[in-house]
Amino acid sequence: MKFTIDTLILWPVNPENDIQEISFKNDKINIIHGISGTGKSSIASIIDYCLGSSKCAIPVGLIRESVIWFGLKVDIHGYKYLIARKTPGNKTVSNEYHLNHFPAKLPDSLTVTHTNNGFKNKFNQLVNLSDLPQSEENEPVGFDGRASFRDMAAFNFLPQHIVANPYTLFFKADSYQNKERLQRVMPFALGIIDREYMIKEKERTDLQKRIDSLLKQQFINKKALSSWTIDIDRLWIESIELGLAPASEKYDIDSKITALRLVNKTYLEGNINKLLGTPNYEYTNKRIKYLTAQCEQTQKNIDMLRIKIRNFDQLLSKGNDFAQAVKKEKEHIIGFKWLKDKIAPEGKCIACGSKTNALLTVVDNLERHVSKINIMSDVLFDNPIADKELIKAKKELRDYQDELSSLRKEKLHLEKIDKGTNDSLNKIYVLIGKIQETLSSLNKVKNTDDVSEQITQLNKPLNLLNNYFLASNKESRESLIYSEINTLIEKYSDEFKLERRGNISLDKKELTLSFKENKNSRSEYLWEVGSGANWMGYHISSFLAFHEFLSHKDRNHLPPFSFLVIDQPSQVYFPSTASGENTLDNMSSNENIKITRQSDIIATRRIFEILSKAIKENNYYFQVIVLEHADKSIWGKVENTYEAACWKDEGDGLIPRSWLN
């Protein structure tokens, strides 16, 4: 997205002071350079703060105490806007913003136009981000919340602690939550997916969750129905006994329910007499006889399994005792090898010292016995393994116990049925009442057909969405885009003449660079490659690759802003001391450094040359701002450089001297 910074603006707490303005050019490398402690690095923090950062990294002290509003004049697709945010003061951050078209004259004071949420919503609309969350509304927001323009800041800043960091490639991706969020928005940022894809993906997720819920409900219904089997069987047997149903074994549970519904329907129609047949009390007797036999057989099976399990337990116990005994015997013969070594060579008795051939026979005999004990020890040292059989037997025992319980319940119910023939008509009415009650309860859970129909209806739009995703070629597009970015990273890294082994790839999971010589070799990561100069070079190469990729006219609509702020890339060649002082602070007047550090000076100038070439080759689409110790003696002759500010003298800095008087 074409977004560049025209001016950084500071409104003073003291209204008598002049507003501080630092201007930038869109078609240059804008360089702010100076000595330590002048506020150079604060520039990146101010830009980030004005653009809605959830934290304020602007240093406490002079800057915060002197400024009441931090602001930017920006160019968004050719339109000028004024963005400002109030100083945090005693708070962590301020939620007071000013956002408006840039006025004809810069106002001396500002009013609040937006709160934090309003400001972020406005910018999300500007970058055309969907407001769909990546998680459900009742779930924690975290890194699954909606994609935000704030996530795109990862492409715009290379602060001092990141620019040469071997473990972190992207701004703020050194925290787990931000890393996870960036992983999720990266496909949208690079144009792999668009808003339509995100909307349809959300819809598909919702449909699939609904279907999964209905399938779960369907499973619960079927499970609930299975628990009614015993009740249905009891009603069925009573119906047979009273002559309301045929004595047939071919009826399954569904057929029995259907038959019972017919009994109830016929009764409600007043035609119960049409169903009345000859009572069949013998059916119950036969059923009890059958159940008695089944109970006896099941009990026998249980008894046999109990004995089998008990035998297993005894076997394991005896095996353990025997193994312990063998182990104890083995401990008694530990010294045999020593005895054999002492006796065997010369056949001397260790007691009296006399020579005799009989000792060899004694040793051989002892060795045979020791060998037997060792073999037994090796075989039986551990308990006999019968775990599988034991588990199987215990499972079978539980199954038979459940079966016996079910058989006994049914048998007990049948034995309670009064087999007298008197008042049998009253029994029919009682039975019909039971049937009605049971069927009513079943209707509350037996909505399987309704659930199946709902699942069918939901599957129709889901299938359409699945076809859309199949036709979207996301995987192919993703592969082509990452391949293009990887090629650009390699191009810039070769210009830096960086050390590398094999091809470079952006690892979308780890959000870092990986290197691989061939498909069979191991991937090596950024933290495994080279020195600080390599890490700095790969960071800048990666970010130039991203901005070159985004500079193509068919990608101007993508959300990342088209500016890049780099803080002190020369630190890998000229690191600052603990006090903040840097060798480059006195570069222009120190001829000795120009001679002794010539290679480092050339390497530092090379950074600016590559940046200059990058913006030129991409028609100055993206803007670069560099915060540096290095002065014009190093980069002054590099094409496309612009001195935005120079704070080399004592008292110079982001906060003007006039503010301090």
Tab-separated table of C-alpha atoms in Angstrom, residues 79-408:
chain	number	residue	atom	x	y	z
A	79	TYR	CA	-3.784	12.066	-0.215
A	80	LYS	CA	-2.167	13.979	2.645
A	81	TYR	CA	-3.187	13.139	6.212
A	82	LEU	CA	-2.195	14.417	9.634
A	83	ILE	CA	-1.794	11.655	12.211
A	84	ALA	CA	-0.968	12.546	15.811
A	85	ARG	CA	-1.094	10.886	19.212
A	86	LYS	CA	-0.914	12.518	22.578
A	87	THR	CA	2.076	11.900	24.833
A	88	PRO	CA	1.509	9.098	27.381
A	89	GLY	CA	2.355	11.389	30.284
A	90	ASN	CA	2.096	9.296	33.432
A	91	LYS	CA	0.252	6.519	31.565
A	92	THR	CA	1.646	3.577	29.665
A	93	VAL	CA	0.111	4.863	26.417
A	94	SER	CA	-2.419	7.475	25.387
A	95	ASN	CA	-5.690	6.561	23.660
A	96	GLU	CA	-6.170	10.079	22.289
A	97	TYR	CA	-5.560	10.543	18.548
A	98	HIS	CA	-5.916	13.221	15.932
A	99	LEU	CA	-6.592	11.937	12.394
A	100	ASN	CA	-7.676	14.227	9.585
A	101	HIS	CA	-6.818	15.465	6.121
A	102	PHE	CA	-3.742	17.627	6.323
A	103	PRO	CA	-4.814	21.275	6.720
A	104	ALA	CA	-3.577	24.197	4.638
A	105	LYS	CA	-1.684	25.434	7.688
A	106	LEU	CA	-0.203	23.300	10.463
A	107	PRO	CA	-2.259	24.022	13.620
A	108	ASP	CA	-0.525	25.262	16.767
A	109	SER	CA	-2.606	22.882	18.894
A	110	LEU	CA	-4.612	19.716	18.261
A	111	THR	CA	-7.934	18.300	19.390
A	112	VAL	CA	-8.815	14.655	19.911
A	113	THR	CA	-10.739	13.221	16.939
A	114	HIS	CA	-10.467	9.482	17.612
A	115	THR	CA	-10.038	7.052	20.455
A	116	ASN	CA	-7.821	4.001	20.122
A	117	ASN	CA	-10.534	1.721	18.685
A	118	GLY	CA	-11.859	4.361	16.313
A	119	PHE	CA	-8.372	5.138	15.014
A	120	LYS	CA	-7.539	1.480	14.381
A	121	ASN	CA	-10.886	0.804	12.708
A	122	LYS	CA	-10.271	3.755	10.387
A	123	PHE	CA	-6.878	2.441	9.365
A	124	ASN	CA	-8.150	-1.105	8.943
A	125	GLN	CA	-10.638	0.290	6.448
A	126	LEU	CA	-7.877	2.189	4.656
A	127	VAL	CA	-5.884	-1.016	4.126
A	128	ASN	CA	-9.048	-2.969	3.235
A	129	LEU	CA	-8.721	-5.517	6.051
A	130	SER	CA	-11.682	-7.734	6.867
A	131	ASP	CA	-13.073	-7.276	10.370
A	132	LEU	CA	-13.660	-11.014	10.713
A	133	PRO	CA	-11.900	-12.431	13.762
A	134	GLN	CA	-9.736	-15.500	13.338
A	135	SER	CA	-11.356	-16.998	16.435
A	136	GLU	CA	-14.893	-17.260	17.752
A	137	GLU	CA	-16.313	-14.264	19.629
A	138	ASN	CA	-16.459	-16.203	22.897
A	139	GLU	CA	-12.801	-17.257	22.642
A	140	PRO	CA	-9.815	-15.242	23.909
A	141	VAL	CA	-8.625	-12.731	21.310
A	142	GLY	CA	-4.846	-13.179	21.597
A	143	PHE	CA	-3.173	-13.942	18.291
A	144	ASP	CA	-6.442	-15.293	16.843
A	145	GLY	CA	-8.176	-11.919	16.817
A	146	ARG	CA	-8.947	-10.034	13.608
A	147	ALA	CA	-6.085	-9.141	11.310
A	148	SER	CA	-4.995	-5.538	11.896
A	149	PHE	CA	-2.925	-2.945	10.066
A	150	ARG	CA	-0.753	-3.081	13.186
A	151	ASP	CA	0.349	-6.587	12.212
A	152	MET	CA	1.797	-5.067	9.032
A	153	ALA	CA	4.276	-2.974	11.057
A	154	ALA	CA	6.504	-6.059	10.934
A	155	PHE	CA	7.414	-5.025	7.364
A	156	ASN	CA	8.282	-1.404	8.227
A	157	PHE	CA	10.795	-1.394	11.072
A	158	LEU	CA	14.305	-2.745	11.582
A	159	PRO	CA	15.139	-1.292	15.014
A	160	GLN	CA	18.599	-1.498	16.508
A	161	HIS	CA	17.924	-4.733	18.425
A	162	ILE	CA	16.477	-6.483	15.346
A	163	VAL	CA	18.617	-5.331	12.411
A	164	ALA	CA	21.419	-7.800	13.241
A	165	ASN	CA	19.496	-10.235	15.449
A	166	PRO	CA	20.233	-13.862	14.447
A	167	TYR	CA	17.081	-15.188	16.158
A	168	THR	CA	14.433	-12.694	14.997
A	169	LEU	CA	13.868	-11.484	11.453
A	170	PHE	CA	10.716	-9.393	11.915
A	171	PHE	CA	9.899	-6.460	14.161
A	172	LYS	CA	8.138	-7.602	17.370
A	173	ALA	CA	8.191	-11.251	16.225
A	174	ASP	CA	10.453	-11.974	19.185
A	175	SER	CA	7.292	-12.446	21.283
A	176	TYR	CA	5.257	-15.630	20.884
A	177	GLN	CA	1.898	-13.924	20.424
A	178	ASN	CA	3.102	-11.478	17.762
A	179	LYS	CA	4.913	-14.275	15.952
A	180	GLU	CA	1.754	-16.374	15.838
A	181	ARG	CA	-0.314	-13.439	14.623
A	182	LEU	CA	2.195	-12.630	11.885
A	183	GLN	CA	2.125	-16.247	10.717
A	184	ARG	CA	-1.644	-15.964	10.318
A	185	VAL	CA	-1.709	-12.608	8.489
A	186	MET	CA	1.324	-13.254	6.276
A	187	PRO	CA	-0.740	-14.923	3.481
A	188	PHE	CA	-3.044	-11.870	3.373
A	189	ALA	CA	-0.141	-9.400	3.507
A	190	LEU	CA	1.553	-11.065	0.513
A	191	GLY	CA	-1.607	-11.486	-1.550
A	192	ILE	CA	-1.779	-15.273	-1.250
A	193	ILE	CA	-5.349	-14.863	-0.027
A	194	ASP	CA	-7.762	-11.925	-0.167
A	195	ARG	CA	-10.819	-10.699	1.747
A	196	GLU	CA	-13.142	-12.984	-0.209
A	197	TYR	CA	-10.988	-15.972	0.684
A	198	MET	CA	-10.934	-14.950	4.365
A	199	ILE	CA	-14.733	-14.515	4.409
A	200	LYS	CA	-15.340	-17.872	2.738
A	201	GLU	CA	-12.794	-19.561	5.000
A	202	LYS	CA	-14.615	-18.196	8.041
A	203	GLU	CA	-17.953	-19.348	6.604
A	204	ARG	CA	-16.561	-22.818	5.940
A	205	THR	CA	-15.243	-23.048	9.490
A	206	ASP	CA	-18.655	-22.038	10.856
A	207	LEU	CA	-20.509	-24.581	8.688
A	208	GLN	CA	-18.108	-27.346	9.619
A	209	LYS	CA	-18.525	-26.577	13.322
A	210	ARG	CA	-22.305	-26.707	12.956
A	211	ILE	CA	-22.121	-30.041	11.146
A	212	ASP	CA	-19.737	-31.430	13.754
A	213	SER	CA	-22.168	-30.326	16.475
A	214	LEU	CA	-25.083	-32.040	14.699
A	215	LEU	CA	-23.052	-35.209	14.195
A	216	LYS	CA	-22.267	-35.186	17.891
A	217	GLN	CA	-25.963	-34.699	18.668
A	218	GLN	CA	-26.826	-37.526	16.287
A	219	PHE	CA	-24.361	-39.801	18.079
A	220	ILE	CA	-25.840	-38.833	21.468
A	221	ASN	CA	-29.348	-39.557	20.170
A	222	LYS	CA	-28.341	-42.982	18.941
A	223	LYS	CA	-26.616	-43.703	22.235
A	224	ALA	CA	-29.711	-42.540	24.138
A	225	LEU	CA	-31.914	-44.758	21.968
A	226	SER	CA	-29.745	-47.756	22.731
A	227	SER	CA	-30.405	-47.244	26.449
A	228	TRP	CA	-34.164	-47.711	25.740
A	229	THR	CA	-33.638	-51.207	24.341
A	230	ILE	CA	-34.448	-52.969	27.616
A	231	ASP	CA	-37.657	-50.939	28.122
A	232	ILE	CA	-38.804	-51.589	24.557
A	233	ASP	CA	-38.093	-55.304	24.934
A	234	ARG	CA	-40.134	-55.427	28.125
A	235	LEU	CA	-43.110	-53.701	26.496
A	236	TRP	CA	-42.760	-55.998	23.498
A	237	ILE	CA	-42.844	-59.137	25.654
A	238	GLU	CA	-45.907	-57.880	27.554
A	239	SER	CA	-47.600	-57.072	24.236
A	240	ILE	CA	-46.963	-60.645	23.024
A	241	GLU	CA	-48.212	-62.075	26.309
A	242	LEU	CA	-51.448	-60.056	26.169
A	243	GLY	CA	-52.014	-60.868	22.479
A	244	LEU	CA	-51.263	-57.416	21.061
A	245	ALA	CA	-48.172	-58.481	19.056
A	246	PRO	CA	-47.018	-61.629	17.224
A	247	ALA	CA	-44.491	-63.913	18.905
A	248	SER	CA	-41.719	-63.554	16.313
A	249	GLU	CA	-37.941	-63.486	16.726
A	250	LYS	CA	-37.346	-61.545	13.479
A	251	TYR	CA	-38.235	-58.153	15.002
A	252	ASP	CA	-35.285	-55.851	15.688
A	253	ILE	CA	-35.490	-52.811	17.970
A	254	ASP	CA	-36.734	-50.465	15.204
A	255	SER	CA	-39.414	-52.970	14.143
A	256	LYS	CA	-40.569	-53.327	17.729
A	257	ILE	CA	-40.867	-49.532	18.117
A	258	THR	CA	-42.858	-49.349	14.883
A	259	ALA	CA	-45.190	-52.138	16.075
A	260	LEU	CA	-45.706	-50.435	19.446
A	261	ARG	CA	-46.562	-47.170	17.684
A	262	LEU	CA	-49.143	-49.088	15.672
A	263	VAL	CA	-50.657	-50.436	18.907
A	264	ASN	CA	-50.920	-46.902	20.295
A	265	LYS	CA	-52.309	-45.500	17.026
A	266	THR	CA	-54.946	-48.231	16.825
A	267	TYR	CA	-55.946	-47.606	20.438
A	268	LEU	CA	-56.266	-43.840	19.866
A	269	GLU	CA	-58.477	-44.532	16.856
A	270	GLY	CA	-60.736	-46.635	19.070
A	271	ASN	CA	-59.986	-49.875	17.258
A	272	ILE	CA	-58.033	-51.751	19.920
A	273	ASN	CA	-60.320	-54.728	19.468
A	274	LYS	CA	-58.821	-55.266	15.991
A	275	LEU	CA	-55.436	-55.998	17.568
A	276	LEU	CA	-56.613	-58.280	20.336
A	277	GLY	CA	-55.493	-61.830	19.765
A	278	THR	CA	-55.072	-64.904	21.889
A	279	PRO	CA	-52.922	-64.234	24.979
A	280	ASN	CA	-49.544	-65.954	24.776
A	281	TYR	CA	-48.407	-66.506	28.365
A	282	GLU	CA	-46.283	-69.436	27.254
A	283	TYR	CA	-43.958	-66.986	25.465
A	284	THR	CA	-42.875	-65.558	28.809
A	285	ASN	CA	-42.220	-68.997	30.222
A	286	LYS	CA	-40.097	-69.901	27.214
A	287	ARG	CA	-38.237	-66.634	27.480
A	288	ILE	CA	-37.534	-67.175	31.203
A	289	LYS	CA	-36.291	-70.683	30.464
A	290	TYR	CA	-34.005	-69.336	27.744
A	291	LEU	CA	-32.698	-66.574	30.006
A	292	THR	CA	-32.074	-69.041	32.842
A	293	ALA	CA	-29.933	-71.176	30.548
A	294	GLN	CA	-28.062	-68.115	29.321
A	295	CYS	CA	-27.443	-66.954	32.882
A	296	GLU	CA	-26.028	-70.351	33.828
A	297	GLN	CA	-23.718	-70.451	30.809
A	298	THR	CA	-22.549	-66.898	31.370
A	299	GLN	CA	-21.883	-67.645	35.039
A	300	LYS	CA	-19.798	-70.663	34.007
A	301	ASN	CA	-17.771	-68.473	31.673
A	302	ILE	CA	-17.251	-65.974	34.487
A	303	ASP	CA	-16.096	-68.688	36.889
A	304	MET	CA	-13.633	-70.056	34.333
A	305	LEU	CA	-12.191	-66.611	33.654
A	306	ARG	CA	-11.829	-65.866	37.376
A	307	ILE	CA	-9.836	-69.080	37.772
A	308	LYS	CA	-7.726	-68.218	34.728
A	309	ILE	CA	-6.944	-64.736	36.058
A	310	ARG	CA	-6.134	-66.149	39.499
A	311	ASN	CA	-3.745	-68.665	37.881
A	312	PHE	CA	-2.052	-65.837	35.995
A	313	ASP	CA	-1.573	-63.908	39.233
A	314	GLN	CA	-0.122	-66.994	40.940
A	315	LEU	CA	2.179	-67.661	37.986
A	316	LEU	CA	3.524	-64.122	38.112
A	317	SER	CA	4.014	-64.346	41.872
A	318	LYS	CA	5.827	-67.734	41.707
A	319	GLY	CA	7.917	-66.520	38.775
A	320	ASN	CA	9.012	-63.520	40.780
A	321	ASP	CA	9.933	-65.695	43.780
A	322	PHE	CA	11.906	-68.097	41.569
A	323	ALA	CA	13.730	-65.292	39.792
A	324	GLN	CA	14.728	-63.831	43.152
A	325	ALA	CA	16.038	-67.239	44.303
A	326	VAL	CA	18.109	-67.654	41.131
A	327	LYS	CA	19.468	-64.156	41.545
A	328	LYS	CA	20.502	-64.971	45.090
A	329	GLU	CA	22.295	-68.148	43.969
A	330	LYS	CA	24.103	-66.217	41.275
A	331	GLU	CA	25.408	-63.800	43.884
A	332	HIS	CA	27.092	-66.765	45.641
A	333	ILE	CA	29.261	-67.572	42.617
A	334	ILE	CA	30.549	-64.142	41.786
A	335	GLY	CA	34.097	-65.112	42.857
A	336	PHE	CA	34.351	-68.253	40.697
A	337	LYS	CA	36.256	-66.566	37.855
A	338	TRP	CA	38.879	-65.384	40.297
A	339	LEU	CA	39.164	-68.925	41.714
A	340	LYS	CA	39.531	-70.448	38.238
A	341	ASP	CA	42.224	-67.923	37.243
A	342	LYS	CA	44.229	-68.651	40.362
A	343	ILE	CA	44.034	-72.462	40.223
A	344	ALA	CA	43.948	-73.419	36.560
A	345	PRO	CA	47.281	-72.098	35.182
A	346	GLU	CA	49.731	-74.203	37.294
A	347	GLY	CA	47.365	-76.561	39.083
A	348	LYS	CA	48.442	-75.330	42.527
A	349	CYS	CA	46.204	-75.614	45.571
A	350	ILE	CA	45.522	-72.168	46.988
A	351	ALA	CA	45.338	-73.671	50.519
A	352	CYS	CA	48.630	-75.659	50.759
A	353	GLY	CA	50.450	-74.674	47.543
A	354	SER	CA	50.999	-78.284	46.341
A	355	LYS	CA	50.590	-79.211	42.665
A	356	THR	CA	47.888	-81.689	41.651
A	357	ASN	CA	45.988	-82.593	38.436
A	358	ALA	CA	42.786	-83.287	40.412
A	359	LEU	CA	42.126	-79.575	40.735
A	360	LEU	CA	41.412	-79.271	36.997
A	361	THR	CA	38.584	-81.811	37.308
A	362	VAL	CA	37.138	-79.943	40.261
A	363	VAL	CA	37.263	-76.643	38.343
A	364	ASP	CA	35.579	-78.144	35.260
A	365	ASN	CA	32.798	-79.620	37.378
A	366	LEU	CA	32.226	-76.312	39.160
A	367	GLU	CA	32.191	-74.466	35.842
A	368	ARG	CA	29.389	-76.696	34.476
A	369	HIS	CA	27.218	-76.008	37.522
A	370	VAL	CA	27.927	-72.273	37.368
A	371	SER	CA	27.013	-72.264	33.675
A	372	LYS	CA	23.625	-73.903	34.434
A	373	ILE	CA	22.865	-71.314	37.090
A	374	ASN	CA	23.799	-68.457	34.735
A	375	ILE	CA	21.566	-69.852	31.975
A	376	MET	CA	18.645	-70.179	34.394
A	377	SER	CA	19.309	-66.681	35.663
A	378	ASP	CA	19.299	-65.212	32.142
A	379	VAL	CA	16.049	-66.983	31.215
A	380	LEU	CA	14.095	-66.474	34.436
A	381	PHE	CA	15.557	-63.299	35.835
A	382	ASP	CA	12.380	-61.424	34.825
A	383	ASN	CA	8.797	-62.455	35.431
A	384	PRO	CA	7.115	-64.473	32.651
A	385	ILE	CA	5.393	-62.064	30.272
A	386	ALA	CA	1.654	-62.678	30.082
A	387	ASP	CA	0.371	-59.118	30.075
A	388	LYS	CA	-1.585	-59.471	26.842
A	389	GLU	CA	-3.401	-62.608	27.975
A	390	LEU	CA	-4.117	-61.152	31.388
A	391	ILE	CA	-5.600	-57.926	29.947
A	392	LYS	CA	-7.661	-59.944	27.479
A	393	ALA	CA	-9.014	-62.188	30.245
A	394	LYS	CA	-9.974	-59.228	32.441
A	395	LYS	CA	-11.778	-57.547	29.539
A	396	GLU	CA	-13.718	-60.742	28.767
A	397	LEU	CA	-14.641	-61.010	32.461
A	398	ARG	CA	-16.081	-57.476	32.462
A	399	ASP	CA	-18.046	-58.206	29.273
A	400	TYR	CA	-19.557	-61.402	30.737
A	401	GLN	CA	-20.403	-59.575	33.964
A	402	ASP	CA	-22.290	-56.901	31.996
A	403	GLU	CA	-24.076	-59.589	30.004
A	404	LEU	CA	-25.050	-61.493	33.168
A	405	SER	CA	-26.419	-58.315	34.738
A	406	SER	CA	-28.574	-57.606	31.672
A	407	LEU	CA	-29.880	-61.191	31.560
A	408	ARG	CA	-30.756	-61.167	35.256
